[in-house]
Short mmCIF file of C-alpha atoms in Angstrom, two decimals:
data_model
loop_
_atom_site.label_atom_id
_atom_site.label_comp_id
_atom_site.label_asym_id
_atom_site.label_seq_id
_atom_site.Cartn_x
_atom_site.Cartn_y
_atom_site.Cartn_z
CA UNK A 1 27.82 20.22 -5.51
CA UNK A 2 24.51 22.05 -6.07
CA UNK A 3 21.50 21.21 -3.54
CA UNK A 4 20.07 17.53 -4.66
CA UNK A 5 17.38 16.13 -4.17
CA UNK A 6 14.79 12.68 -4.07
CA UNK A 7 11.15 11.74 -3.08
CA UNK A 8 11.47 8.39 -0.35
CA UNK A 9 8.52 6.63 -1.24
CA UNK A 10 6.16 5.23 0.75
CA UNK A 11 5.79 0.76 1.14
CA UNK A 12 3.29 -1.19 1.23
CA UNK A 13 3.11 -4.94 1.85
CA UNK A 14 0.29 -6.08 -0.05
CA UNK A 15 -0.15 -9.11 1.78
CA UNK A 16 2.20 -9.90 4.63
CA UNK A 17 2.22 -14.03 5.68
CA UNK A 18 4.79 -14.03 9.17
CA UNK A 19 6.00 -17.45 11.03
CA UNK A 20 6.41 -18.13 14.76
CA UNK A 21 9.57 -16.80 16.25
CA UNK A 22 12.52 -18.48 15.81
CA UNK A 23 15.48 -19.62 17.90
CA UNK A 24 17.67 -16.35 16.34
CA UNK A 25 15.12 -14.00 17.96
CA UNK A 26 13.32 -13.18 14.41
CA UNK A 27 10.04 -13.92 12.45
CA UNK A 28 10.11 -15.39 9.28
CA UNK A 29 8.11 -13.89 6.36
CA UNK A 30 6.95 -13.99 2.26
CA UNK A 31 5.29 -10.29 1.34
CA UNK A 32 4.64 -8.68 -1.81
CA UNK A 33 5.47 -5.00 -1.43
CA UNK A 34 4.75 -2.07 -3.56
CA UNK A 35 5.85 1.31 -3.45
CA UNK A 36 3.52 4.55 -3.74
CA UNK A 37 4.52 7.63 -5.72
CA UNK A 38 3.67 9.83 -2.34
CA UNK A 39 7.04 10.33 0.51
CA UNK A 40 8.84 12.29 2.15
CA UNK A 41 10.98 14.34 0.45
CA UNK A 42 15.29 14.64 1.19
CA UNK A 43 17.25 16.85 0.11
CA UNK A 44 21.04 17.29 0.69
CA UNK A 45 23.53 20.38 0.19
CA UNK A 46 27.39 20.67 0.86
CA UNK A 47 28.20 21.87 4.61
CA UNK A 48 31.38 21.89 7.04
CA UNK A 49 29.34 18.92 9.06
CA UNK A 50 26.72 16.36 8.80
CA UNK A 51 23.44 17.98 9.92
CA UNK A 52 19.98 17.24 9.69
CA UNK A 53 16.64 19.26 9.82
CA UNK A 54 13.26 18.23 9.98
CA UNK A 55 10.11 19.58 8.43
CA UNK A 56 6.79 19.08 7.27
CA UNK A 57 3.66 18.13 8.75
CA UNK A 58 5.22 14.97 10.81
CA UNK A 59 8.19 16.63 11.97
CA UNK A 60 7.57 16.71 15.13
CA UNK A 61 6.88 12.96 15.60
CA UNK A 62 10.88 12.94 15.08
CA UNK A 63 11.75 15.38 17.92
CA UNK A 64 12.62 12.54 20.20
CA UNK A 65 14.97 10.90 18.20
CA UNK A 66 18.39 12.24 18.70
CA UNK A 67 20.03 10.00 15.83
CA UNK A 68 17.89 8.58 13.09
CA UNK A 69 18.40 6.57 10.43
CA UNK A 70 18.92 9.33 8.14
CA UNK A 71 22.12 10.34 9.92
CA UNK A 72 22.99 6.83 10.02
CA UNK A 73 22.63 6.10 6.62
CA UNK A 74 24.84 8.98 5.76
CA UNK A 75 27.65 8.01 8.58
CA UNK A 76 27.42 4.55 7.20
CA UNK A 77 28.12 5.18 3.56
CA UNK A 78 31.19 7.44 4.74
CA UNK A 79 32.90 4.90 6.70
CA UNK A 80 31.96 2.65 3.84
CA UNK A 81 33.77 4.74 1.00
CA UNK A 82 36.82 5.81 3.66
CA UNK A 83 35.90 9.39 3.86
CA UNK A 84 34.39 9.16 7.60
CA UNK A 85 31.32 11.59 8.19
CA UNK A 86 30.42 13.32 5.34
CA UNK A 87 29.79 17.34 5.27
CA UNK A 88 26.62 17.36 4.83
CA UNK A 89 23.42 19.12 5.26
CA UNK A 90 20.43 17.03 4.66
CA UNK A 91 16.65 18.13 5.26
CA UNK A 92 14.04 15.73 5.53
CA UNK A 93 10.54 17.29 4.11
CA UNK A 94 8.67 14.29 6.80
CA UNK A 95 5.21 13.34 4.89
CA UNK A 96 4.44 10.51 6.03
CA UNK A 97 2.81 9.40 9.36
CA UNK A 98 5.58 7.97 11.79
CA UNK A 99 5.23 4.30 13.28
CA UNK A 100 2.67 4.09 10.29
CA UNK A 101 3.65 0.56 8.71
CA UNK A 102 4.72 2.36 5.13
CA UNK A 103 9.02 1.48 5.56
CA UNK A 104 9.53 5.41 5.93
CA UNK A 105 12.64 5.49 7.79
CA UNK A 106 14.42 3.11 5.96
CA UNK A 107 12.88 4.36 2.64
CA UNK A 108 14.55 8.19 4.27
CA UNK A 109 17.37 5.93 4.90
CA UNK A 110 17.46 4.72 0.87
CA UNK A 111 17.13 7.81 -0.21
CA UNK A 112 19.90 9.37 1.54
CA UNK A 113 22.45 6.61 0.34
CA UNK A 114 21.58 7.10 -3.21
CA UNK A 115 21.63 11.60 -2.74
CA UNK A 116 24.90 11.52 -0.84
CA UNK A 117 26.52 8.60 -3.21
CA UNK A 118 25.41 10.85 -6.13
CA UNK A 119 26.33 14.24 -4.65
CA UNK A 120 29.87 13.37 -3.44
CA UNK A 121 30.71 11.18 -6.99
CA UNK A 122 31.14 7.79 -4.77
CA UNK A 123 32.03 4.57 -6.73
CA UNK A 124 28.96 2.47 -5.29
CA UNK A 125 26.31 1.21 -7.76
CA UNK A 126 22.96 0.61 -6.29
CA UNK A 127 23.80 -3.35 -5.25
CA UNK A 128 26.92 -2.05 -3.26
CA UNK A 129 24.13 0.64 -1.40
CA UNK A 130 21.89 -2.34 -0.84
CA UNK A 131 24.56 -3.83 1.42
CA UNK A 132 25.16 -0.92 3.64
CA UNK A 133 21.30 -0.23 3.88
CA UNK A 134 21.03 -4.16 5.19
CA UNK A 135 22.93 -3.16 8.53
CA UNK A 136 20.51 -0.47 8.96
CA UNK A 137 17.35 -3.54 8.64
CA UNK A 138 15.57 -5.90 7.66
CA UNK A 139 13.72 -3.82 5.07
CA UNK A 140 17.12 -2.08 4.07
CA UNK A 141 17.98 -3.07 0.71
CA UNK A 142 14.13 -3.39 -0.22
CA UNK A 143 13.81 0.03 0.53
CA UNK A 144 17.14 1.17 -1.28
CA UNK A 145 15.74 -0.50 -4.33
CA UNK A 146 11.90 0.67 -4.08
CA UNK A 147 10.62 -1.63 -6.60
CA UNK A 148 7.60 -4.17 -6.03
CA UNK A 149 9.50 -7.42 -4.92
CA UNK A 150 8.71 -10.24 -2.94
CA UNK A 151 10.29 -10.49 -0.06
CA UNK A 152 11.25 -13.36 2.31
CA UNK A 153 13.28 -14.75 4.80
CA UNK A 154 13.50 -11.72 7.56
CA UNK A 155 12.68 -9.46 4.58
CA UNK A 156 16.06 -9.39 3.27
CA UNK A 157 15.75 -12.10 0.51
CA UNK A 158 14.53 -10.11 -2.71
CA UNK A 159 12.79 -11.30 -5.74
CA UNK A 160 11.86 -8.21 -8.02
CA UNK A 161 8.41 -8.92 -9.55
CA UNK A 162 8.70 -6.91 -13.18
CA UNK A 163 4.14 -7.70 -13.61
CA UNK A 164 2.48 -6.01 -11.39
CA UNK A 165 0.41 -3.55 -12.59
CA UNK A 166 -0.19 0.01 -11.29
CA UNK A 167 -2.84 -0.59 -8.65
CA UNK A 168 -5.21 2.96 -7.84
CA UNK A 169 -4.99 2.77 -4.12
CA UNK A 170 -6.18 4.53 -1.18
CA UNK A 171 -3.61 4.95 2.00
CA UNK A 172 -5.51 6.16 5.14
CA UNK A 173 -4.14 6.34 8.86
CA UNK A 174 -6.43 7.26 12.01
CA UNK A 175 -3.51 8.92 13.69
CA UNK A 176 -2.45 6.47 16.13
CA UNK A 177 1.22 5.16 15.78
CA UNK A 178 1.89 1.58 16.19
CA UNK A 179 4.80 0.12 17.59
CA UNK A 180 6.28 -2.65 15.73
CA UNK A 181 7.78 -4.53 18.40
CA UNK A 182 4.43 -4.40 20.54
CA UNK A 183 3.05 -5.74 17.65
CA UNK A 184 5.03 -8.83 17.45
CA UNK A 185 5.03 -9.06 20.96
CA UNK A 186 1.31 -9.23 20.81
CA UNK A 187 1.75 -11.70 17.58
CA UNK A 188 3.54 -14.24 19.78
CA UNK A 189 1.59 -14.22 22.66
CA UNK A 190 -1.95 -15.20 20.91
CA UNK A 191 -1.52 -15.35 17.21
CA UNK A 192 -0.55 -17.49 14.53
CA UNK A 193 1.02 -17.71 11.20
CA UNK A 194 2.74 -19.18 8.43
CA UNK A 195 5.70 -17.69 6.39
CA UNK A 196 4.18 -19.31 2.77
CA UNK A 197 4.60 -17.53 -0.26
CA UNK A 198 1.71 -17.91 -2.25
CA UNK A 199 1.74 -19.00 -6.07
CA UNK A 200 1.24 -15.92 -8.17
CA UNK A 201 -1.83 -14.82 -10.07
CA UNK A 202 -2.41 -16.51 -13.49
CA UNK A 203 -2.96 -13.03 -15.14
CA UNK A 204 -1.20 -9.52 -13.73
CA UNK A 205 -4.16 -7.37 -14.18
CA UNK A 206 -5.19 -4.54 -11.68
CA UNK A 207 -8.90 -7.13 -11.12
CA UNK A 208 -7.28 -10.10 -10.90
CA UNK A 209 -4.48 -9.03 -8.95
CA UNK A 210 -6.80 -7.54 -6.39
CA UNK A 211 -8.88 -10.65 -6.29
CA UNK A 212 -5.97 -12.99 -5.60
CA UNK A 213 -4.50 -10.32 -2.92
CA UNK A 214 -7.94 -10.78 -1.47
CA UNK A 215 -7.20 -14.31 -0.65
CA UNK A 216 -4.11 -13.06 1.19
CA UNK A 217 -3.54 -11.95 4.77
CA UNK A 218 -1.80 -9.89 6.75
CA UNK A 219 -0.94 -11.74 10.19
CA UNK A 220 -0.28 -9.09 12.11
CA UNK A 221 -3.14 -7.22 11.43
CA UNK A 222 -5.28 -8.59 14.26
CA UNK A 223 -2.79 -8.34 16.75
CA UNK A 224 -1.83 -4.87 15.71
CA UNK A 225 -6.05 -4.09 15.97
CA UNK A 226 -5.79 -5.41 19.42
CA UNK A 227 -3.57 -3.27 20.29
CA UNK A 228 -5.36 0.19 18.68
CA UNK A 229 -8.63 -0.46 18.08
CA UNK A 230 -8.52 2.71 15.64
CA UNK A 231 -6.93 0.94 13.25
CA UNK A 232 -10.27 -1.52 13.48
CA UNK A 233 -12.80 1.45 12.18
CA UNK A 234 -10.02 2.99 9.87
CA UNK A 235 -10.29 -0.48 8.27
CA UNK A 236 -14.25 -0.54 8.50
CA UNK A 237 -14.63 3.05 7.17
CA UNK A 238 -12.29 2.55 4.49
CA UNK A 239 -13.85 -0.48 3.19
CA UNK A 240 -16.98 1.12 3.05
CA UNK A 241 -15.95 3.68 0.47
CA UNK A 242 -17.45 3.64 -2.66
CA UNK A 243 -15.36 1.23 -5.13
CA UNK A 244 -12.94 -0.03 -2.53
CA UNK A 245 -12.28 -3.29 -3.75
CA UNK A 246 -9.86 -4.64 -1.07
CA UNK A 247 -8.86 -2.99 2.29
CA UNK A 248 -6.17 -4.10 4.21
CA UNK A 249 -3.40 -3.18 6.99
CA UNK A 250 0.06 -2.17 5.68
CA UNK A 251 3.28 -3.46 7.48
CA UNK A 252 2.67 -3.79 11.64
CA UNK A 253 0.79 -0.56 10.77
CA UNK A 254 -1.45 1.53 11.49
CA UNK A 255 -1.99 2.69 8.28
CA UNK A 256 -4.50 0.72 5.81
CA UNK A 257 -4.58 0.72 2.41
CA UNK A 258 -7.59 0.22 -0.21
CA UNK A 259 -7.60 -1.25 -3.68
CA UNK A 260 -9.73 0.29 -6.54
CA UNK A 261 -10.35 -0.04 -9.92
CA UNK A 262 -9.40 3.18 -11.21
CA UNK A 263 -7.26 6.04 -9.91
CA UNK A 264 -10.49 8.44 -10.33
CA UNK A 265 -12.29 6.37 -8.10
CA UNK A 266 -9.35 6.59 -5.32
CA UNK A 267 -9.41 10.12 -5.45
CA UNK A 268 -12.90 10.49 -5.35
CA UNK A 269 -12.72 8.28 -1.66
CA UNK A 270 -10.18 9.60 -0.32
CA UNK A 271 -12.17 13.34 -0.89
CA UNK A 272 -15.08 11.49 0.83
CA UNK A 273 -13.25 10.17 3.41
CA UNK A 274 -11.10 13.30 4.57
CA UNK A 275 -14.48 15.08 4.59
CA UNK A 276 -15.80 12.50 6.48
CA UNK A 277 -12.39 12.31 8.72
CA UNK A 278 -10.61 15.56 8.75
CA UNK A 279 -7.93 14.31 11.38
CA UNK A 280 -6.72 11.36 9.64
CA UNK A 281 -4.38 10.87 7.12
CA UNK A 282 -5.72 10.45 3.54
CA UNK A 283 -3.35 9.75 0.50
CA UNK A 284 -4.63 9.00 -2.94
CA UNK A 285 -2.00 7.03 -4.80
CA UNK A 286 -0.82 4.57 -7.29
CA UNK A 287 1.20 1.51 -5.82
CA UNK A 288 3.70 0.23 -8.39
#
């Protein structure tokens, strides 16, 4: 097997509507998620053991964790296909901000399932991946699959939406993490929402698309702004930027996202804005 290997895209919820806890310790939710065409990058190569290494400019975000999901992912698909820990060497190029809101562990996770199911010849089509990647989360199988879906229920119930259009897009983060179960915590203690999936828009077009996501929400967007008030001005600076048709938080976040009308106009912000913000984190991309 020659080195492999697979970009793990970055999600974004578009809108994200979450419920009051309930009695099995989870939040219900409806979300219409995208992917970008920017990751982080794996790559996998045949060793005696399973191994990881970490680069890139987020690397070191990783440092404490001692057993990711990457590792995880891989362990799980050997015990799945009988084999027990594959030999392995897999080297995650880390792009993306961690504790950002934009799915990328479990996306690394997806990722990984696919490389080492295509690198070793396994007998697992991409439904049969989708069901290991679910005991790794929530956002497991949505994240194996990276294709715009709604999702519902904790985030595993999947409805593939084939319509929506490439939407020119703007992902910025202030580089603060934010911690996804301080953000719920935070949700429960003052907030409120409603798990309702919306009706779709009448006509999938990149303006009317953005104009119905601008009756959306994203309910844990204030909490999570409570809780890092950086996310706040990313949000205010971001929305400022010439063109930006709709700004909004991604995920528990604390990354934010802007719509525009063109992908010329996204680039042209996001040059403004890490000129304007050379510390943060400024992606052009196209969310499909």
């Amino acid at each position: 097997m020659a080195a492999i290997a697979r970009l793990a895209p970055a999600k974004v919820n578009l809108f994200l509507h979450v419920g009051p806890l309930e009695a099995d310790g989870y939040h219900p939710l409806a979300s219409l998620v995208a992917f970008a065409d920017v990751g982080d990058r794996l790559t996998i190569e045949p060793a005696d053991r399973l191994s990881l290494v970490v680069t890139g400019p987020f690397a070191g975000a990783l440092d404490a964790e001692g057993d990711n999901l990457v590792l995880r992912a891989a362990r799980a698909l050997g015990a799945a296909a009988g084999i027990g820990e594959p030999g392995l060497r897999i080297t995650l190029d880390k792009q993306l901000p961690v504790a950002a809101g934009l799915g990328g562990g479990s996306s690394d996770a997806g990722a990984v399932l696919k490389l080492a199911r295509d690198g070793l010849g396994l007998p697992f089509d991409d439904v049969a991946l989708a069901d290991i990647a679910a005991g790794l989360g929530a956002d497991g199988p949505l994240c194996l699959h990276t294709r715009a879906a709604w999702a519902e229920g904790r985030g595993e119930i999947l409805t593939f939406e084939t319509h929506l259009p490439p939407l020119p897009a703007l992902l910025v983060n202030p580089g603060v993490p934010s911690s996804t179960g301080a953000v719920y915590r935070a949700f429960d203690d003052g907030s409120s929402g409603r798990a309702d999936r919306p009706p779709p828009p009448s006509v999938w077009g990149v303006a009317s698309v953005t104009a119905w996501l601008s009756v959306q929400r994203n309910d844990l967007q204030p909490p999570a702004v409570a809780l890092a008030p950086a996310i706040e001005k990313a949000l205010a600076v971001t929305a400022a930027l010439p063109g930006a048709r709709l700004t909004r938080m991604s995920g528990s976040g604390a990354t934010v996202f802007a719509l525009f009308d063109t992908t010329a106009a996204a680039e042209a912000a996001g040059q403004a804005l890490a000129a304007l913000h050379p510390d943060w984190w400024v992606q052009p991309t196209v969310l499909r």
